[in-house]
Coordinates of C-alpha atoms in Angstrom, one line a residue:
M1 CA -69.5 131.6 50.6
F2 CA -68.4 129.8 48.1
E3 CA -69.6 130.4 44.3
K4 CA -69.6 127.5 42.7
V5 CA -68.4 124.2 43.9
L6 CA -67.2 121.0 42.2
V7 CA -68.1 117.8 43.3
A8 CA -65.9 115.0 43.2
N9 CA -68.1 112.0 42.5
R10 CA -71.5 110.9 41.1
G11 CA -74.6 109.3 41.4
E12 CA -77.5 110.3 44.1
I13 CA -74.5 111.9 46.7
A14 CA -73.5 114.0 43.8
V15 CA -76.9 115.2 43.5
R16 CA -77.8 115.3 46.8
V17 CA -75.1 117.9 47.3
M18 CA -75.9 119.9 44.4
R19 CA -78.8 120.8 45.7
A20 CA -77.3 122.0 49.3
C21 CA -75.4 124.0 47.2
G22 CA -78.5 125.3 45.2
E23 CA -80.4 126.5 47.8
L24 CA -77.2 128.0 49.3
G25 CA -76.9 129.8 45.7
V26 CA -74.0 128.2 45.1
D27 CA -73.1 127.0 41.0
T28 CA -72.3 123.6 41.0
V29 CA -69.6 121.8 38.7
A30 CA -69.7 117.8 38.0
V31 CA -67.0 115.5 37.4
Y32 CA -67.5 112.5 35.3
S33 CA -66.1 109.3 33.1
E34 CA -67.7 107.9 30.0
A35 CA -69.6 105.4 30.8
D36 CA -71.8 108.4 32.7
S37 CA -72.2 110.8 30.0
D38 CA -75.9 111.1 30.8
A39 CA -75.6 110.5 34.5
G40 CA -78.2 111.7 36.1
H41 CA -75.5 113.9 38.8
V42 CA -74.2 115.0 34.8
R43 CA -77.5 116.5 34.2
Y44 CA -78.3 118.3 36.9
A45 CA -75.2 120.3 37.4
D46 CA -74.8 123.4 36.0
E47 CA -71.7 122.3 34.2
A48 CA -69.6 119.0 33.7
Y49 CA -66.1 118.0 33.0
N50 CA -64.9 115.1 31.2
V51 CA -62.3 113.1 33.8
G52 CA -61.5 110.3 31.9
P53 CA -62.8 107.1 30.9
A54 CA -65.2 104.1 32.7
R55 CA -62.7 102.3 34.8
A56 CA -62.9 104.4 37.9
A57 CA -59.4 104.2 38.9
D58 CA -58.4 106.5 35.1
S59 CA -61.4 109.0 36.2
Y60 CA -63.6 109.2 39.7
L61 CA -60.2 108.3 41.2
D62 CA -57.7 110.6 39.3
G63 CA -57.4 113.3 41.3
E64 CA -55.3 115.5 39.1
A65 CA -58.0 115.4 36.8
I66 CA -60.2 116.3 38.8
V67 CA -58.7 118.8 40.5
D68 CA -57.7 120.1 37.1
A69 CA -61.3 120.3 36.0
G70 CA -61.9 122.4 39.3
E71 CA -59.5 125.3 38.3
R72 CA -60.9 125.0 34.2
A73 CA -64.2 125.5 36.3
G74 CA -63.0 127.9 38.3
A75 CA -64.5 126.3 41.8
D76 CA -63.7 127.6 44.8
A77 CA -64.2 124.4 46.7
V78 CA -64.3 120.5 46.4
H79 CA -66.5 118.5 48.0
P80 CA -65.6 115.0 47.7
G81 CA -69.3 113.1 48.7
Y82 CA -69.0 109.7 49.8
G83 CA -66.7 106.7 48.3
F84 CA -63.7 107.0 45.8
L85 CA -61.3 110.0 46.6
A86 CA -63.4 111.1 49.6
E87 CA -61.3 109.5 52.3
N88 CA -57.8 110.1 50.4
A89 CA -55.6 112.4 52.2
D90 CA -53.0 112.4 49.6
F91 CA -56.3 114.0 47.7
A92 CA -57.4 116.9 50.1
A93 CA -53.6 117.7 50.2
R94 CA -53.7 118.0 46.6
V95 CA -56.9 120.0 46.8
E96 CA -55.1 122.5 49.6
D97 CA -52.5 122.7 47.4
S98 CA -54.6 124.3 44.7
E99 CA -56.2 127.8 45.0
M100 CA -59.4 125.8 46.0
T101 CA -61.0 124.6 49.6
W102 CA -61.5 120.9 50.2
V103 CA -64.7 121.0 51.3
G104 CA -63.9 118.3 55.2
P105 CA -61.6 117.4 57.4
S106 CA -57.5 118.6 57.0
S107 CA -55.9 116.9 55.1
E108 CA -53.4 115.6 58.3
S109 CA -56.7 114.3 60.3
M110 CA -57.6 112.9 57.4
E111 CA -54.2 111.0 57.4
Q112 CA -54.4 110.3 61.7
L113 CA -57.7 109.0 61.6
G114 CA -58.4 107.2 58.1
E115 CA -55.3 104.8 59.1
K116 CA -57.4 102.6 60.9
T117 CA -54.1 102.0 63.6
S118 CA -53.1 105.4 64.1
A119 CA -56.9 106.5 64.6
R120 CA -56.8 103.5 67.1
K121 CA -53.9 105.1 69.0
A122 CA -55.4 108.5 69.2
M123 CA -58.8 107.5 70.5
D124 CA -56.8 105.2 73.2
A125 CA -54.9 108.5 73.8
A126 CA -58.0 110.4 74.4
D127 CA -59.9 107.4 76.8
V128 CA -62.3 106.0 74.6
P129 CA -62.1 102.6 74.6
I130 CA -60.6 100.8 71.4
V131 CA -61.1 96.9 70.2
P132 CA -57.7 94.6 71.2
G133 CA -56.0 94.3 68.3
T134 CA -52.5 95.3 67.0
E135 CA -50.9 98.6 67.8
D136 CA -49.1 98.8 64.4
P137 CA -49.5 96.7 60.8
V138 CA -49.1 93.4 60.3
E139 CA -46.5 92.6 57.5
S140 CA -46.8 88.8 57.6
A141 CA -49.3 85.8 58.0
D142 CA -47.2 84.4 60.9
E143 CA -48.1 87.8 62.7
I144 CA -51.7 87.4 62.7
R145 CA -51.3 84.2 64.0
E146 CA -49.4 85.1 67.0
F147 CA -52.2 87.6 67.7
A148 CA -54.9 84.8 67.4
D149 CA -53.3 82.5 70.0
E150 CA -53.6 84.6 72.6
A151 CA -56.7 87.0 71.7
G152 CA -58.6 83.8 70.4
Y153 CA -60.3 83.6 67.0
P154 CA -62.3 84.3 65.4
V155 CA -60.1 87.7 64.7
A156 CA -61.0 90.3 62.2
I157 CA -57.8 91.2 59.4
K158 CA -58.7 95.0 58.5
A159 CA -57.2 97.0 55.1
E160 CA -56.0 100.3 57.1
G161 CA -57.6 102.2 54.5
G162 CA -60.9 100.6 54.8
G163 CA -64.1 101.5 55.5
G164 CA -67.7 100.3 54.1
G165 CA -66.7 96.1 54.7
R166 CA -64.3 96.8 51.9
G167 CA -60.8 95.1 53.3
L168 CA -61.9 93.1 56.3
K169 CA -61.9 89.8 56.3
V170 CA -62.8 87.3 59.1
V171 CA -61.1 84.5 60.3
E172 CA -62.4 81.4 62.2
D173 CA -59.3 79.5 62.1
E174 CA -55.7 79.3 61.3
S175 CA -56.4 77.2 58.0
E176 CA -57.5 80.6 57.1
V177 CA -55.0 83.3 58.3
A178 CA -52.8 83.3 54.6
E179 CA -55.8 83.4 52.3
Q180 CA -57.8 86.2 53.9
F181 CA -54.8 88.0 54.7
E182 CA -53.8 88.2 51.0
S183 CA -57.5 88.8 50.2
A184 CA -57.8 91.9 52.7
Q185 CA -54.1 93.4 51.3
R186 CA -56.0 92.8 47.7
E187 CA -58.7 94.6 48.6
G188 CA -56.7 97.4 50.1
E189 CA -54.7 98.3 47.2
A190 CA -57.7 98.0 44.6
Y191 CA -60.0 100.3 46.6
F192 CA -57.9 102.3 48.9
D193 CA -54.3 102.2 47.2
N194 CA -52.6 100.9 50.5
A195 CA -52.1 97.5 51.1
S196 CA -51.9 97.7 54.9
V197 CA -53.5 95.5 57.3
F198 CA -53.5 95.4 60.9
V199 CA -55.7 92.7 63.1
E200 CA -57.9 93.0 66.1
K201 CA -60.2 91.3 68.2
F202 CA -63.6 90.1 65.8
L203 CA -66.4 90.2 68.3
E204 CA -69.2 88.1 67.2
S205 CA -72.5 89.9 68.2
P206 CA -71.6 93.3 69.2
R207 CA -74.9 95.7 67.6
H208 CA -72.8 98.9 65.4
I209 CA -73.6 102.2 66.7
E210 CA -72.3 105.5 65.1
V211 CA -72.5 109.0 66.4
Q212 CA -72.7 112.0 63.9
I213 CA -69.9 114.9 64.9
I214 CA -69.8 118.9 62.4
A215 CA -67.2 120.9 63.6
D216 CA -65.9 123.9 62.5
H217 CA -62.9 125.6 62.6
H218 CA -64.0 127.6 66.0
D219 CA -63.5 125.0 68.1
N220 CA -67.3 124.5 68.1
V221 CA -67.8 120.8 67.8
R222 CA -71.4 118.9 68.1
H223 CA -73.1 115.7 67.9
I224 CA -76.1 115.2 66.1
G225 CA -77.3 111.9 68.0
E226 CA -76.5 108.6 67.3
R227 CA -77.2 106.0 64.6
D228 CA -77.7 102.3 64.5
C229 CA -76.3 100.1 61.9
S230 CA -76.6 96.7 62.6
L231 CA -78.5 95.4 60.3
Q232 CA -75.6 94.0 57.9
R233 CA -74.5 91.5 55.6
R234 CA -70.5 90.5 55.4
Q235 CA -70.3 94.4 57.1
Q236 CA -72.0 96.1 54.8
K237 CA -74.9 97.9 56.2
V238 CA -78.2 97.4 54.8
I239 CA -80.5 99.4 57.0
E240 CA -79.7 102.2 59.2
E241 CA -81.7 103.8 61.9
G242 CA -82.1 106.4 64.9
P243 CA -82.2 106.3 67.6
S244 CA -80.8 102.8 68.5
P245 CA -83.6 100.8 69.4
A246 CA -81.0 98.5 72.0
L247 CA -79.5 101.4 73.9
T248 CA -80.6 103.3 77.3
D249 CA -80.3 106.8 77.5
E250 CA -77.5 106.2 80.0
L251 CA -75.6 104.3 77.4
R252 CA -76.4 106.8 74.6
E253 CA -74.5 109.1 76.6
Q254 CA -71.7 107.5 77.3
I255 CA -71.5 107.0 73.7
Q256 CA -72.0 109.9 71.9
E257 CA -69.6 111.9 74.6
A258 CA -67.0 109.9 73.5
A259 CA -67.4 110.8 70.2
R260 CA -66.9 114.3 71.0
R261 CA -64.1 113.9 73.0
G262 CA -62.4 111.8 70.6
A263 CA -63.1 114.4 67.9
D264 CA -61.6 117.0 69.8
A265 CA -58.4 115.7 70.9
A266 CA -58.3 115.2 67.1
D267 CA -58.7 118.7 66.6
Y268 CA -61.8 117.2 64.0
Y269 CA -63.4 119.9 62.2
N270 CA -66.3 119.1 59.5
A271 CA -68.1 116.5 59.4
G272 CA -67.1 112.6 60.6
T273 CA -69.0 109.6 61.8
F274 CA -67.5 107.9 64.8
E275 CA -68.0 104.4 64.6
F276 CA -68.4 101.9 67.6
L277 CA -69.6 98.4 68.5
V278 CA -71.4 97.4 71.5
E279 CA -71.3 93.7 73.4
D280 CA -74.4 92.9 73.4
N281 CA -74.1 91.1 76.6
G282 CA -77.0 91.3 78.4
R283 CA -80.2 93.5 78.7
N284 CA -82.0 95.1 81.3
E285 CA -85.4 94.2 82.1
D286 CA -86.8 96.8 79.2
G287 CA -85.1 94.3 76.9
L288 CA -82.1 97.2 77.0
L289 CA -78.4 97.6 76.7
G290 CA -77.6 99.8 80.1
A291 CA -74.7 101.8 81.2
D292 CA -72.8 98.8 82.4
A293 CA -72.3 97.7 78.6
D294 CA -68.8 97.5 76.5
F295 CA -68.3 99.3 73.5
Y296 CA -65.2 100.0 71.7
F297 CA -64.5 102.2 69.2
L298 CA -64.0 101.1 66.0
E299 CA -63.6 103.4 63.4
V300 CA -63.7 107.4 62.0
N301 CA -65.5 108.1 58.5
T302 CA -63.8 111.7 57.5
R303 CA -66.3 112.4 55.1
I304 CA -70.3 112.7 55.0
Q305 CA -72.2 109.0 55.3
V306 CA -74.5 107.1 53.4
E307 CA -76.7 107.1 55.7
H308 CA -76.1 110.7 57.2
T309 CA -80.0 111.3 55.7
V310 CA -81.1 109.2 59.4
S311 CA -79.6 112.2 61.3
E312 CA -81.2 114.4 59.5
E313 CA -84.4 113.5 59.7
L314 CA -84.2 113.3 63.3
T315 CA -82.6 116.5 63.6
G316 CA -84.0 118.8 61.3
I317 CA -80.1 119.8 60.5
D318 CA -79.1 120.1 56.7
I319 CA -75.6 117.9 57.1
V320 CA -74.0 118.9 53.8
K321 CA -74.7 122.2 54.1
Q322 CA -73.1 122.4 57.4
Q323 CA -70.2 120.9 55.6
I324 CA -70.0 123.7 52.6
R325 CA -70.4 126.4 55.4
V326 CA -68.1 124.7 57.9
A327 CA -65.2 124.6 54.5
A328 CA -66.7 128.4 53.7
D329 CA -65.2 129.3 57.8
E330 CA -68.6 129.9 59.3
E331 CA -69.4 129.4 62.9
L332 CA -71.7 126.3 63.7
P333 CA -75.2 128.1 64.1
F334 CA -76.3 125.7 67.1
A335 CA -75.2 124.9 70.5
Q336 CA -75.0 121.0 71.4
D337 CA -78.0 121.7 74.0
D338 CA -80.0 122.8 70.5
V339 CA -80.1 119.4 69.1
E340 CA -82.7 117.5 69.7
L341 CA -84.1 114.2 68.4
D342 CA -87.8 114.2 66.9
G343 CA -88.9 110.8 66.4
H344 CA -87.5 107.8 64.9
A345 CA -85.8 107.4 61.3
M346 CA -84.9 104.5 58.6
E347 CA -82.7 104.5 55.9
F348 CA -83.4 101.9 53.2
R349 CA -80.3 101.3 50.1
I350 CA -82.3 100.3 47.0
N351 CA -79.9 99.1 45.3
A352 CA -80.2 96.7 42.1
E353 CA -79.2 93.3 43.6
N354 CA -80.9 90.0 43.9
A355 CA -80.9 89.2 47.2
A356 CA -82.0 85.4 46.4
N357 CA -78.8 85.2 44.6
E358 CA -76.5 85.8 47.4
F359 CA -76.7 89.8 46.6
A360 CA -75.4 89.4 43.2
P361 CA -75.6 92.9 41.1
A362 CA -78.3 93.5 38.6
T363 CA -77.8 94.9 35.8
G364 CA -80.4 96.7 33.3
T365 CA -82.8 99.9 32.5
L366 CA -85.3 101.2 34.3
A367 CA -88.1 100.3 32.6
T368 CA -90.6 102.0 35.1
Y369 CA -89.6 103.9 38.5
D370 CA -91.8 105.2 40.4
P371 CA -90.8 106.1 43.8
P372 CA -93.4 106.5 46.5
G373 CA -94.5 109.7 48.8
G374 CA -96.3 110.9 51.1
I375 CA -95.7 112.1 55.0
G376 CA -92.6 111.4 56.2
I377 CA -90.7 109.9 52.9
R378 CA -87.7 111.3 51.6
I379 CA -85.9 109.9 48.1
D380 CA -82.3 110.6 47.7
D381 CA -81.7 109.7 43.9
A382 CA -80.3 110.6 40.4
L383 CA -82.1 108.6 37.9
R384 CA -84.9 108.5 36.3
Q385 CA -87.1 106.3 33.9
G386 CA -85.0 104.9 30.8
D387 CA -82.0 105.3 32.7
A388 CA -79.7 102.2 32.9
I389 CA -77.4 100.7 36.1
G390 CA -73.9 99.0 34.3
G391 CA -71.8 96.6 36.1
D392 CA -68.9 99.8 36.2
Y393 CA -69.7 101.2 39.6
D394 CA -71.8 100.5 42.4
S395 CA -75.4 99.0 41.9
M396 CA -77.5 102.0 44.2
I397 CA -80.8 102.7 43.0
A398 CA -81.9 105.7 45.4
K399 CA -82.3 105.7 49.0
L400 CA -85.5 105.5 50.8
I401 CA -85.8 107.4 54.2
V402 CA -88.9 107.2 56.6
W403 CA -89.7 109.3 59.6
G404 CA -92.0 108.7 62.2
T405 CA -93.5 110.0 65.0
D406 CA -91.9 106.7 67.1
R407 CA -90.3 103.7 66.2
E408 CA -93.5 101.3 65.4
E409 CA -95.0 104.3 63.3
C410 CA -91.9 104.6 61.2
L411 CA -91.9 100.9 60.8
A412 CA -95.5 101.0 58.9
R413 CA -94.8 104.1 57.0
S414 CA -91.9 102.0 56.0
R415 CA -93.8 98.8 55.0
R416 CA -96.1 101.6 53.3
A417 CA -93.6 103.0 51.4
L418 CA -91.8 100.2 50.2
A419 CA -95.1 98.7 48.9
E420 CA -95.5 101.7 46.4
F421 CA -92.1 101.2 45.4
E422 CA -92.5 100.2 41.7
I423 CA -89.4 99.1 40.4
E424 CA -89.3 97.1 36.5
G425 CA -86.5 96.4 34.2
L426 CA -84.1 95.2 37.0
T427 CA -84.1 92.8 40.0
T428 CA -83.9 95.2 43.9
V429 CA -83.5 94.7 47.4
I430 CA -87.2 95.9 48.2
P431 CA -88.8 92.6 48.8
F432 CA -85.5 92.0 50.8
H433 CA -86.2 95.1 52.8
R434 CA -90.3 94.4 53.0
L435 CA -89.2 91.0 54.6
M436 CA -86.7 93.2 57.2
L437 CA -90.0 95.0 58.0
D438 CA -92.1 91.6 59.3
D439 CA -89.1 90.2 61.0
E440 CA -89.0 89.1 64.7
A441 CA -86.5 89.8 65.3
F442 CA -85.5 93.4 63.4
V443 CA -89.2 94.5 64.2
A444 CA -88.1 93.7 68.2
G445 CA -84.5 95.2 68.0
E446 CA -82.9 92.4 69.0
H447 CA -80.6 92.0 65.4
T448 CA -77.0 92.0 66.0
T449 CA -74.2 92.4 63.2
N450 CA -73.8 88.4 62.4
Y451 CA -78.1 88.2 62.1
L452 CA -78.1 88.2 58.6
D453 CA -75.2 85.7 58.2
E454 CA -75.9 83.4 60.6
E455 CA -79.6 83.2 61.8
L456 CA -82.0 84.2 59.3
D457 CA -83.1 81.6 57.0
P458 CA -82.2 81.9 53.1
E459 CA -85.2 80.4 52.3
R460 CA -87.0 83.5 53.6
I461 CA -85.1 85.3 51.3
D462 CA -85.9 83.3 48.7
A463 CA -89.3 83.7 49.5
A464 CA -89.4 87.3 49.5
Q465 CA -88.1 87.4 46.4
E466 CA -90.7 85.2 44.4
R467 CA -93.9 86.9 46.2
W468 CA -92.2 90.6 45.4
G469 CA -90.2 90.5 43.1
P470 CA -90.7 91.6 39.9
E471 CA -92.2 88.6 37.0
D472 CA -89.8 89.8 34.5
S473 CA -86.7 92.1 35.2
S474 CA -85.7 91.5 31.5
A475 CA -87.3 94.7 29.9
D476 CA -85.3 96.1 27.5
A477 CA -85.6 100.4 26.2
D478 CA -84.1 99.0 23.2
D479 CA -87.6 98.1 22.1
E480 CA -88.9 101.7 22.6
E481 CA -89.2 103.6 19.6
V482 CA -87.2 106.5 19.9
T483 CA -87.5 109.9 17.9
K484 CA -85.8 112.0 20.1
R485 CA -82.0 111.9 20.6
E486 CA -79.4 113.6 22.5
F487 CA -75.8 114.6 21.2
V488 CA -73.3 114.8 24.2
V489 CA -70.3 117.4 22.3
E490 CA -67.5 118.3 24.2
V491 CA -65.3 121.0 23.4
N492 CA -61.7 121.1 25.5
G493 CA -63.6 118.4 28.0
K494 CA -66.6 120.6 28.7
R495 CA -69.4 118.7 28.0
F496 CA -72.1 120.2 26.4
E497 CA -75.8 118.5 25.7
V498 CA -77.8 119.0 22.2
D499 CA -81.0 117.8 21.3
L500 CA -82.4 116.7 17.9
E501 CA -85.8 115.3 17.1
E502 CA -85.9 112.5 14.2
R503 CA -89.3 110.8 12.4
G504 CA -89.0 107.4 12.4
A505 CA -85.8 107.2 13.7
P506 CA -84.1 103.5 14.7
P507 CA -84.0 103.1 18.8
I508 CA -80.7 103.5 20.2
G509 CA -80.0 102.6 24.0
A510 CA -80.8 104.8 27.4
G511 CA -77.9 106.1 29.5
G512 CA -76.5 106.8 33.3
S513 CA -76.7 105.1 35.6
G514 CA -76.6 105.2 39.7
G515 CA -74.9 105.6 43.0
G516 CA -74.0 104.0 46.3
S517 CA -72.4 101.2 48.5
A518 CA -72.4 97.6 48.6
S519 CA -69.6 95.2 49.1
G520 CA -69.3 91.5 50.1
T521 CA -67.8 88.9 48.3
Q522 CA -70.0 86.3 46.4
Q523 CA -68.5 82.9 43.9
L524 CA -69.4 82.5 40.2
D525 CA -69.7 79.2 38.8
A526 CA -67.4 79.4 35.1
A527 CA -69.6 80.8 32.5
E528 CA -70.5 77.9 29.4
P529 CA -69.2 78.6 26.1
S530 CA -70.2 80.7 24.2
D531 CA -72.7 79.8 21.3
D532 CA -71.5 82.6 18.6
G533 CA -67.9 82.6 20.1
D534 CA -67.7 86.8 20.0
G535 CA -66.4 87.2 23.5
G536 CA -66.3 90.7 23.0
G537 CA -63.1 92.0 24.4
S538 CA -61.3 89.4 25.1
A539 CA -61.7 86.9 22.4
S540 CA -59.9 83.7 22.8
T541 CA -59.1 81.5 19.6
A542 CA -58.4 77.9 21.6
E543 CA -60.4 75.1 21.4
G544 CA -62.3 74.1 24.7
E545 CA -64.2 75.1 27.9
Q546 CA -64.7 78.7 28.2
V547 CA -65.2 80.7 30.6
T548 CA -66.6 84.0 30.4
A549 CA -67.4 87.2 32.8
E550 CA -71.0 87.1 34.3
M551 CA -71.2 90.7 34.6
Q552 CA -68.6 93.5 33.7
G553 CA -65.7 94.7 35.9
T554 CA -61.9 94.2 36.7
I555 CA -60.2 91.0 37.4
L556 CA -58.4 91.5 40.3
N557 CA -56.3 88.4 40.3
V558 CA -56.1 85.5 38.1
N559 CA -54.6 82.5 40.4
V560 CA -53.9 80.2 37.1
E561 CA -51.3 79.4 34.2
A562 CA -51.7 77.8 31.0
G563 CA -50.9 74.3 31.4
D564 CA -52.4 74.0 35.3
E565 CA -54.5 71.3 36.2
V566 CA -57.9 72.6 38.2
A567 CA -60.6 71.0 39.7
A568 CA -64.4 71.2 39.6
G569 CA -64.8 74.4 42.3
D570 CA -61.0 76.4 42.2
V571 CA -61.0 79.7 41.8
L572 CA -59.7 80.1 38.4
C573 CA -59.2 84.4 38.9
V574 CA -61.1 86.9 40.7
L575 CA -63.3 89.7 39.4
E576 CA -64.2 93.1 41.1
A577 CA -68.0 94.0 39.9
M578 CA -69.3 96.7 41.8
K579 CA -67.6 96.8 44.3
M580 CA -67.6 92.9 44.9
E581 CA -65.2 90.6 44.6
N582 CA -66.6 87.5 43.0
D583 CA -64.8 84.5 43.3
V584 CA -64.7 83.2 39.3
V585 CA -64.7 78.7 39.5
A586 CA -64.5 76.0 37.8
S587 CA -67.2 73.6 36.8
Q588 CA -65.5 71.1 35.8
G589 CA -61.9 70.0 36.1
G590 CA -59.6 69.8 33.4
T591 CA -56.1 71.7 32.1
V592 CA -55.8 75.4 31.6
A593 CA -55.3 76.1 27.9
E594 CA -55.4 79.8 28.3
V595 CA -55.2 82.7 30.1
A596 CA -57.1 85.6 28.0
A597 CA -57.6 87.8 31.2
S598 CA -54.5 90.0 33.1
E599 CA -55.1 91.4 36.5
G600 CA -56.0 94.9 36.4
E601 CA -57.7 94.5 32.7
S602 CA -61.2 95.8 32.8
V603 CA -63.8 93.2 30.7
D604 CA -67.2 92.7 29.7
M605 CA -70.3 90.2 30.0
G606 CA -69.5 87.5 28.0
D607 CA -65.9 88.2 27.8
V608 CA -63.4 85.1 28.0
L609 CA -61.4 84.6 31.1
V610 CA -59.5 81.4 30.7
V611 CA -60.0 78.3 28.5
L612 CA -60.5 74.7 30.0
N613 CA -59.3 71.5 27.8

């Protein structure tokens, strides 16, 4: 077994991995950006190293800096968690070339299965059904049009290295092809450093079923049941559960066996998830999808999943511990017949988002953070009361995992837990989750992947937010007196903490931020002119209507130049914040007097982006 593991991530998943290491008697090393110097995963780790500034591309995505930190710390292995570099085959190879062990599948396997087109070819060769689509990446919008003319609309354009809904664009008709092609390429480049995309037929109302796989270096391949991730918003999972309430045992076994067959054919080891789409094309007399239902391979996630907790609650198997043991060349301690699913489990992503405002990310300080407890309740988090969530990363505060003896008890226990979950200081999706637990289609297990986007009445979300949302989400930790100060000192990049106590000290702000995944696209109206004219790092001297950033983020694309004429509603630029691509649009027509932001630039809330006359 290893003596020390570096966790190449942040937030709740970093703490989750560190907890598993602690139970195995393994020391942990955290890496952190300048924005995360007091984050929960840094506080939890045995030691921590600064790997760069707030911008993820310069810190958490800097593979060279992370490997260097691991070598300086004397780490034996690197666990990537999920997100960031977790599915980056080049980073895995960099770790493999060092003296450290990569906790995951081989870089060759990651490269084969991480690229969607090669994964489709591998699964097709293993007799795993695949969605009709292109075998190779497409180079132009015309190729997409040609495929759509044959297969019919809608079609899905997907980033080859994509996942979690990022880099995926649904095209409803020919007029959208060029714009969505460019958008998918842009997201693929921004999130996965790979602008290649392919196209496949878009299944409009499927169930999203995934199978958890764990395999070792001794030719043992196990599945740990399936999870149903059909409740989604813009291809981003919202609530996950297991077992699926929509499948017969016969269909369940077919899908699980297909996953095992695919993993075996790809010589896959360590943890992974094989995802499938199941056509909701007719149910039996019990309202379930039977063995004759069509299902198709979607992708392989060559890492631990956000929702791995569901499978752990159903089986009692600690998947993260098994990852570490497999990486240490140990043999899996259980046979396939030993894997039994007990009861029902659900996971709720507690994100700092306003569901009544297109799930827009929210920032603020956790003035109150009091999660629920009791039998069947698990909380995975890294935040504590007083911590802040900024706009540098994603919006996850915690994951609430609920177990019950059956789905009915799990639903009832989930209602109780969400009602107990008290968060003040910012807006969360808890009211939305409470709405879904009373929603007829979800409670009956009849929802499909398009239910939230196309069928749920948005007014019901507004009403839920008004009923269960915080009365005032503008609490400011700066109003609180602070007598204890924590100073962070770095020596050769290694972090040390010094606590001092002062009487009558002026207040200081709280730090820290949370971890997880949300994805999607929203539209932001151009902000009104700043009252004080001080927009921070992107100050402008031009007169006119100042379009400012409504949140902290990174400029992905600038669509206008000085002198351009624009109309109200035109997209001026695209701002990425908390893994969401936001169109910044003009609130009125005019002439572009100045473009104050550039592609790739990090901006703060209030920074001037464009000036209109």
